[in-house]
Tab-separated table of C-alpha atoms in Angstrom:
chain	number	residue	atom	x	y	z
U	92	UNK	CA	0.000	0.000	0.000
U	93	UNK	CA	0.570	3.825	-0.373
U	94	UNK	CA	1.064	5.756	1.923
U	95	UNK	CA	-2.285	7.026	2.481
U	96	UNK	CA	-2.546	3.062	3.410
U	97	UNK	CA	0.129	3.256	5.924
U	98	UNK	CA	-1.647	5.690	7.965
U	99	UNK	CA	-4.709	3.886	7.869
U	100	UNK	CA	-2.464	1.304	9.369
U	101	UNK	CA	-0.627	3.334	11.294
U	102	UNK	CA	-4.612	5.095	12.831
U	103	UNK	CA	-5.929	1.515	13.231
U	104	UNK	CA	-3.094	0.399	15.560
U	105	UNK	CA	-3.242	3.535	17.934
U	106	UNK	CA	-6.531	2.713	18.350
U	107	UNK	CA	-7.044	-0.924	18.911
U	108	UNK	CA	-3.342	-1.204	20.949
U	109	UNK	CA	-2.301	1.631	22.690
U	110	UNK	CA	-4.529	0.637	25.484
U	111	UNK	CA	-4.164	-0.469	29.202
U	112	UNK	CA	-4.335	-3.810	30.815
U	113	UNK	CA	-7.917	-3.365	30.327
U	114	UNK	CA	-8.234	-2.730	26.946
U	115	UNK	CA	-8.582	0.641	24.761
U	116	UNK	CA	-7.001	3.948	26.866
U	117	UNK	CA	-10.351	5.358	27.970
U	118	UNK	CA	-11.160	8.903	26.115
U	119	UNK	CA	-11.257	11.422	28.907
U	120	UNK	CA	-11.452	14.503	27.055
U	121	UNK	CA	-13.759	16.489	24.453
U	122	UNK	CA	-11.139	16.345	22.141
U	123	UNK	CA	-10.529	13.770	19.376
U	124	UNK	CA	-7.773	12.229	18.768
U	125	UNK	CA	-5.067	12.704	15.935
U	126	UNK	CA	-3.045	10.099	16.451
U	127	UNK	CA	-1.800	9.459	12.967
U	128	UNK	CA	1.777	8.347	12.751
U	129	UNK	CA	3.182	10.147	9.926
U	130	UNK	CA	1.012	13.378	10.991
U	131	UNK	CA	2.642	16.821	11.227
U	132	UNK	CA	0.661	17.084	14.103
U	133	UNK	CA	2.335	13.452	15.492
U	134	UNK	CA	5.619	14.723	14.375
U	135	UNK	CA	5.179	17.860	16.460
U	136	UNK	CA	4.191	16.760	19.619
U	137	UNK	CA	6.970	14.101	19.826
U	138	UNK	CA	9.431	16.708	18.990
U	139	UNK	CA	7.971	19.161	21.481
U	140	UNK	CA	8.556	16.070	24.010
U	141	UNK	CA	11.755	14.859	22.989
U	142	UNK	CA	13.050	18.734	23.563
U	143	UNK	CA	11.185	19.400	26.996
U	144	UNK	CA	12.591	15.794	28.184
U	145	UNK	CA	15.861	15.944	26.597
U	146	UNK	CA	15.097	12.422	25.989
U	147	UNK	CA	14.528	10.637	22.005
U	148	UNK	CA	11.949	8.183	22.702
U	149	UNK	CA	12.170	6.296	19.571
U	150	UNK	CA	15.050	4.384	21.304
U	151	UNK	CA	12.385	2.820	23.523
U	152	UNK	CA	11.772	-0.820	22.155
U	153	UNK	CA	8.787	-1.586	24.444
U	154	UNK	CA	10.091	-4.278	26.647
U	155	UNK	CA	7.749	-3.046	29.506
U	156	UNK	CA	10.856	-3.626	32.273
U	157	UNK	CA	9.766	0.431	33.083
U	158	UNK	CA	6.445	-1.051	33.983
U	159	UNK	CA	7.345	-4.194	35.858
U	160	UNK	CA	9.217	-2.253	38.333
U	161	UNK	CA	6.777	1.040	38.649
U	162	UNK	CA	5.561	0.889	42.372
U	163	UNK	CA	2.781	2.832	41.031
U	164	UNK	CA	1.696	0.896	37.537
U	165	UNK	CA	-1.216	-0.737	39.029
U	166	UNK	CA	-3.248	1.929	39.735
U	167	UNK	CA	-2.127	3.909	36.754
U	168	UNK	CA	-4.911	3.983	33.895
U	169	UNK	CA	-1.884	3.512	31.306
U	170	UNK	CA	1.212	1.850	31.684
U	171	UNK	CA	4.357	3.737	31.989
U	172	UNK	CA	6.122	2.246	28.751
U	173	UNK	CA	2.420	2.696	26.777
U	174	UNK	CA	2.871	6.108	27.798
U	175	UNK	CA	6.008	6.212	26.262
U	176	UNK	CA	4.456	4.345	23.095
U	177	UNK	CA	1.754	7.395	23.022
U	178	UNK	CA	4.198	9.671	22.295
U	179	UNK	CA	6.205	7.514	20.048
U	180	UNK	CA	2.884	7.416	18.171
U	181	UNK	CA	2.011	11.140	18.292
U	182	UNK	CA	-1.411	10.396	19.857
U	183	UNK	CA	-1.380	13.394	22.584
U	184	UNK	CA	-4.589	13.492	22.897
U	185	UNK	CA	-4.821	10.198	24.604
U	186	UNK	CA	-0.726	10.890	26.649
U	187	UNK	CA	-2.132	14.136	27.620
U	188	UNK	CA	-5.679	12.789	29.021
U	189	UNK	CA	-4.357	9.689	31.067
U	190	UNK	CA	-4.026	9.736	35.054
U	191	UNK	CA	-0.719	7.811	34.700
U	192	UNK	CA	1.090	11.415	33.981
U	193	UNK	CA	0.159	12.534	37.089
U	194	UNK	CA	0.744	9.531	39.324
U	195	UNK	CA	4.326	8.996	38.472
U	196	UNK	CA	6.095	9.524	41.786
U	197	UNK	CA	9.573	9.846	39.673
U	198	UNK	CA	11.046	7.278	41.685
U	199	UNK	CA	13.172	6.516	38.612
U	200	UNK	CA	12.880	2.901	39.412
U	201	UNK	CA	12.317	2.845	35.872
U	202	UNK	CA	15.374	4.041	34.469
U	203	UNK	CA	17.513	1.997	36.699
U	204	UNK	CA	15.591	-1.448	35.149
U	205	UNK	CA	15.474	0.258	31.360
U	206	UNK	CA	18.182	-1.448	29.031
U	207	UNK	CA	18.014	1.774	27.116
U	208	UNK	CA	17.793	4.203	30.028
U	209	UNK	CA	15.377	5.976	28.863
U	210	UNK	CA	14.327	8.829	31.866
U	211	UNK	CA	10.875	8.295	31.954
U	212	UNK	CA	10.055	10.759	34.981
U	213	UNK	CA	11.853	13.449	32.847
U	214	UNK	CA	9.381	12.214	29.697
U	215	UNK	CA	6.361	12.096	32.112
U	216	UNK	CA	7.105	15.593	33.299
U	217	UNK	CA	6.878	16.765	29.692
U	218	UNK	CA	4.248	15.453	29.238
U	219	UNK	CA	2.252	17.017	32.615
U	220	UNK	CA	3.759	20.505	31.735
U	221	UNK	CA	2.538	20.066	27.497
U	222	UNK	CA	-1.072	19.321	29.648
U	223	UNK	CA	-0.552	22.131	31.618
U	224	UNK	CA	-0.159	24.234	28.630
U	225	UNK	CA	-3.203	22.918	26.871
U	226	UNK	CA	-5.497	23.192	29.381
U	227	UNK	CA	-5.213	20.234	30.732
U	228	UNK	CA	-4.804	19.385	34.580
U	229	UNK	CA	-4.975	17.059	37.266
U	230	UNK	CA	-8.340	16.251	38.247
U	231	UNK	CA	-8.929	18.561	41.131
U	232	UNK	CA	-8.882	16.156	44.322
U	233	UNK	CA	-5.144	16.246	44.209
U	234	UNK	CA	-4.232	18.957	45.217
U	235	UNK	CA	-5.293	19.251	48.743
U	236	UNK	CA	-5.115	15.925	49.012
U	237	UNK	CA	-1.246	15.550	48.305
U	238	UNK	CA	-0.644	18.755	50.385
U	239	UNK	CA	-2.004	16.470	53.433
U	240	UNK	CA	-0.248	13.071	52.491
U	241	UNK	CA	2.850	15.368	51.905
U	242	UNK	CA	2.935	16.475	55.127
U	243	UNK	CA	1.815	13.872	56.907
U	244	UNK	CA	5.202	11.802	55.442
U	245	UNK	CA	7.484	14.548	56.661
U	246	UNK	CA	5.826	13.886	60.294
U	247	UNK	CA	5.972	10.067	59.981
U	248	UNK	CA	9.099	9.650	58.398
U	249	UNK	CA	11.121	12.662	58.183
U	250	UNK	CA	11.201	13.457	54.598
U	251	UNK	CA	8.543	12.553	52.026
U	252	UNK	CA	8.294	8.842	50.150
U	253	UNK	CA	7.202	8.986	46.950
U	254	UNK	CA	5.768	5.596	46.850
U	255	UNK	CA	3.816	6.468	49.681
U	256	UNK	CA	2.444	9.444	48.538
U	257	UNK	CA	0.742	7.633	45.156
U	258	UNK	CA	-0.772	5.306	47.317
U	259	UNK	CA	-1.944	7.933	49.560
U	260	UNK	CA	-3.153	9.720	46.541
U	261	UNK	CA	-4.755	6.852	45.491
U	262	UNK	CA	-5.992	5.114	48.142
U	263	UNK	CA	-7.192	8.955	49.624
């Protein structure tokens, strides 16, 4: 096929795989999604990534050992490493409307297990300050909420646990 069939190809597989364990990455916003591979709009907002993160992600190969050791991928809505496929997709629509942006505690657990080293906290803070930019934010309970499990790790343990505060944030 052409190339008009490629990106047929390329629309039909950002849609059917670029899900969760669950299935399809649930649509949380008005917005459709332009997740066309070969898009300028794809092109774009993986360059506007890349250059915010200081990070190419095209070297990630998808071997998920990012998510295997996230402390936090289980109550994420998308996997860190199909976070990172998002983006190597262009779909930022769907990277910008998942929780999983804002539950990464940076931990960098994931860098540490990633054959490539690819700094996913650095990629998922991009991503939550290209959300930022469009409008896009956490949803609301958050913020109080993390000011509270915040301090409530300095009193328990003298500084503040990341992995503690996701589950605090998500167990509320």
């Amino acid at each position: 096929p052409g190339a008009a069939g490629e990106r047929r190809l390329a629309c039909r597989y950002v849609n059917t795989q670029a899900g969760s364990r669950s299935g399809p990455v649930p649509r949380r916003c008005n917005v459709a999604s332009t997740g066309c591979l070969g898009s300028p709009e794809a092109l774009a907002f993986k360059k506007d990534v890349e250059r915010l993160s200081g990070q190419k992600v095209a070297i990630c190969y998808q071997c998920h050992k990012c998510t295997a050791g996230c402390p936090a991928a289980a109550d994420m809505d998308v996997e860190p490493g199909r976070v990172i496929r998002l983006v190597q997709l262009g779909d930022r629509e769907r990277a910008l409307c998942c929780d999983a942006i804002w539950l990464c505690a940076s931990c960098e657990t994931c860098i540490t297990r990633c054959p490539q080293e690819v700094d996913l906290p650095g990629v998922m803070d991009a991503l939550r300050r290209l959300a930022v930019e469009n409008g896009k934010t956490p949803p609301k309970r958050y913020g109080a909420l993390l000011n509270k499990i915040m301090l409530w790790e300095m009193r328990q343990w003298g500084r503040v646990y990341e992995v503690g505060v996701v589950r605090g944030i998500k167990v509320g």
